[in-house]
Amino acid sequence: MTEVELVAVALATGAAAGLTDSANGAVHDRYTGLKLAVRRRLRGAGARSLAGGYGVRILHAYETDPDMWRSRLLQVLTGSGVETDEEILAAARAVLRAERRTGYVTARTMHLPR
């Protein structure tokens, strides 16, 4: 799994965790931090690549339907350089670690290329 795919899986995992009535507070808190960091990165990337507003819209769309928006989100994340942002990568790993303890979505469920 690439760093960009790691971030995408963590975003989907956090969004899915938020849909349950018993959403784990640790997953939710880490997901909120990840989402804010990614949003900041996408807004900052606007001048270098894709328009920042477009990237944020794709991020929101991905939260509602990850299967439909996955490829576009991966393009947006790659264009923004998230794979080199240590804050975002650490936040993504934290979401997945917290999720592992509660068992929501896994990379296998996301059907990501290997």
Coordinates of C-alpha atoms in Angstrom, one line a residue, residues 54-102:
Y54 CA -11.8 21.2 -5.9
G55 CA -9.6 18.9 -3.7
V56 CA -11.7 19.7 -0.7
R57 CA -14.9 19.0 -2.6
I58 CA -13.5 15.6 -3.6
L59 CA -12.6 14.9 0.0
H60 CA -16.2 15.6 1.1
A61 CA -17.6 13.5 -1.7
Y62 CA -15.3 10.6 -0.8
E63 CA -16.6 10.6 2.7
T64 CA -20.1 10.0 1.4
D65 CA -19.2 7.4 -1.3
P66 CA -15.6 6.1 -1.1
D67 CA -16.1 3.5 -3.9
M68 CA -17.3 6.1 -6.4
W69 CA -14.7 8.8 -5.5
R70 CA -11.6 6.7 -4.7
S71 CA -9.7 7.2 -7.9
R72 CA -10.3 10.9 -8.0
L73 CA -9.3 11.3 -4.3
L74 CA -6.1 9.3 -5.0
Q75 CA -5.3 11.8 -7.9
V76 CA -6.0 14.8 -5.7
L77 CA -4.0 13.4 -2.8
T78 CA -1.1 12.6 -5.1
G79 CA -1.2 16.0 -6.6
S80 CA -1.1 17.7 -3.2
G81 CA 2.0 15.7 -2.0
V82 CA 0.4 14.1 1.0
E83 CA 2.9 11.2 0.6
T84 CA 5.6 13.5 2.0
D85 CA 3.6 15.1 4.8
E86 CA 4.7 13.4 8.0
E87 CA 1.8 15.0 10.0
I88 CA -0.8 13.5 7.7
L89 CA 0.9 10.1 7.5
A90 CA 1.2 9.9 11.3
A91 CA -2.5 10.9 11.6
A92 CA -3.5 8.2 9.0
R93 CA -1.6 5.5 10.9
A94 CA -3.2 6.7 14.2
V95 CA -6.7 6.3 12.7
L96 CA -5.9 2.8 11.5
R97 CA -4.3 1.8 14.8
A98 CA -7.4 3.0 16.7
E99 CA -9.7 1.3 14.2
R100 CA -7.8 -2.0 14.6
R101 CA -8.8 -2.0 18.2
T102 CA -12.5 -1.6 17.4

